[in-house]
């Protein structure tokens, strides 16, 4: 089955700096890659996603890049703010028709310090 | 608010018991997914239903079962509970077509004593 590795497990940055989280996946059939942010005790919230036919996607301070050849994708957060502090999960999905299976990475705890 | 409703929020029970977790998807969503989140296993996909039918299966234990009803709400049944089943159980929903975002509910925290 699909395996998703995520690095680093913890990341501490100063407010205003950039943060980068990297993930690799094993199954070349994966075709959808969402990123979720989870604050302590809360539900995972989708922050950005990318499909396999796109190499890069940006939404304000957040961007995701996908390299299908190398089977890795990354989350970039610029101008970090204290409210960006949370656990971030990458995921890879193999979807076919109405069937979809999301495999999550192990999470990155991002701490933005003042 | 994601529009996905999960009940109950908390559940405390004993080993060997059986519980039922309930999920109502967002209006218009046909797919429901169940996930287990524990400290040592992270977020694990359990099972997906689309319009009442099972569509995808993850590492779901045989002691666990689920179903989706005609009104599209779903229930996850956990039986013969063990201490290791203590976890957060999330339900998510999506429109159901390929590669559509999944939106998560607030979860049910299950504690086995």
Coordinates of C-alpha atoms in Angstrom, one line a residue, chain B residues 3 15 80:
Chain B
X3 CA -20.6 21.1 8.4
X15 CA -12.9 -3.2 27.8
X80 CA -14.9 -6.2 22.0

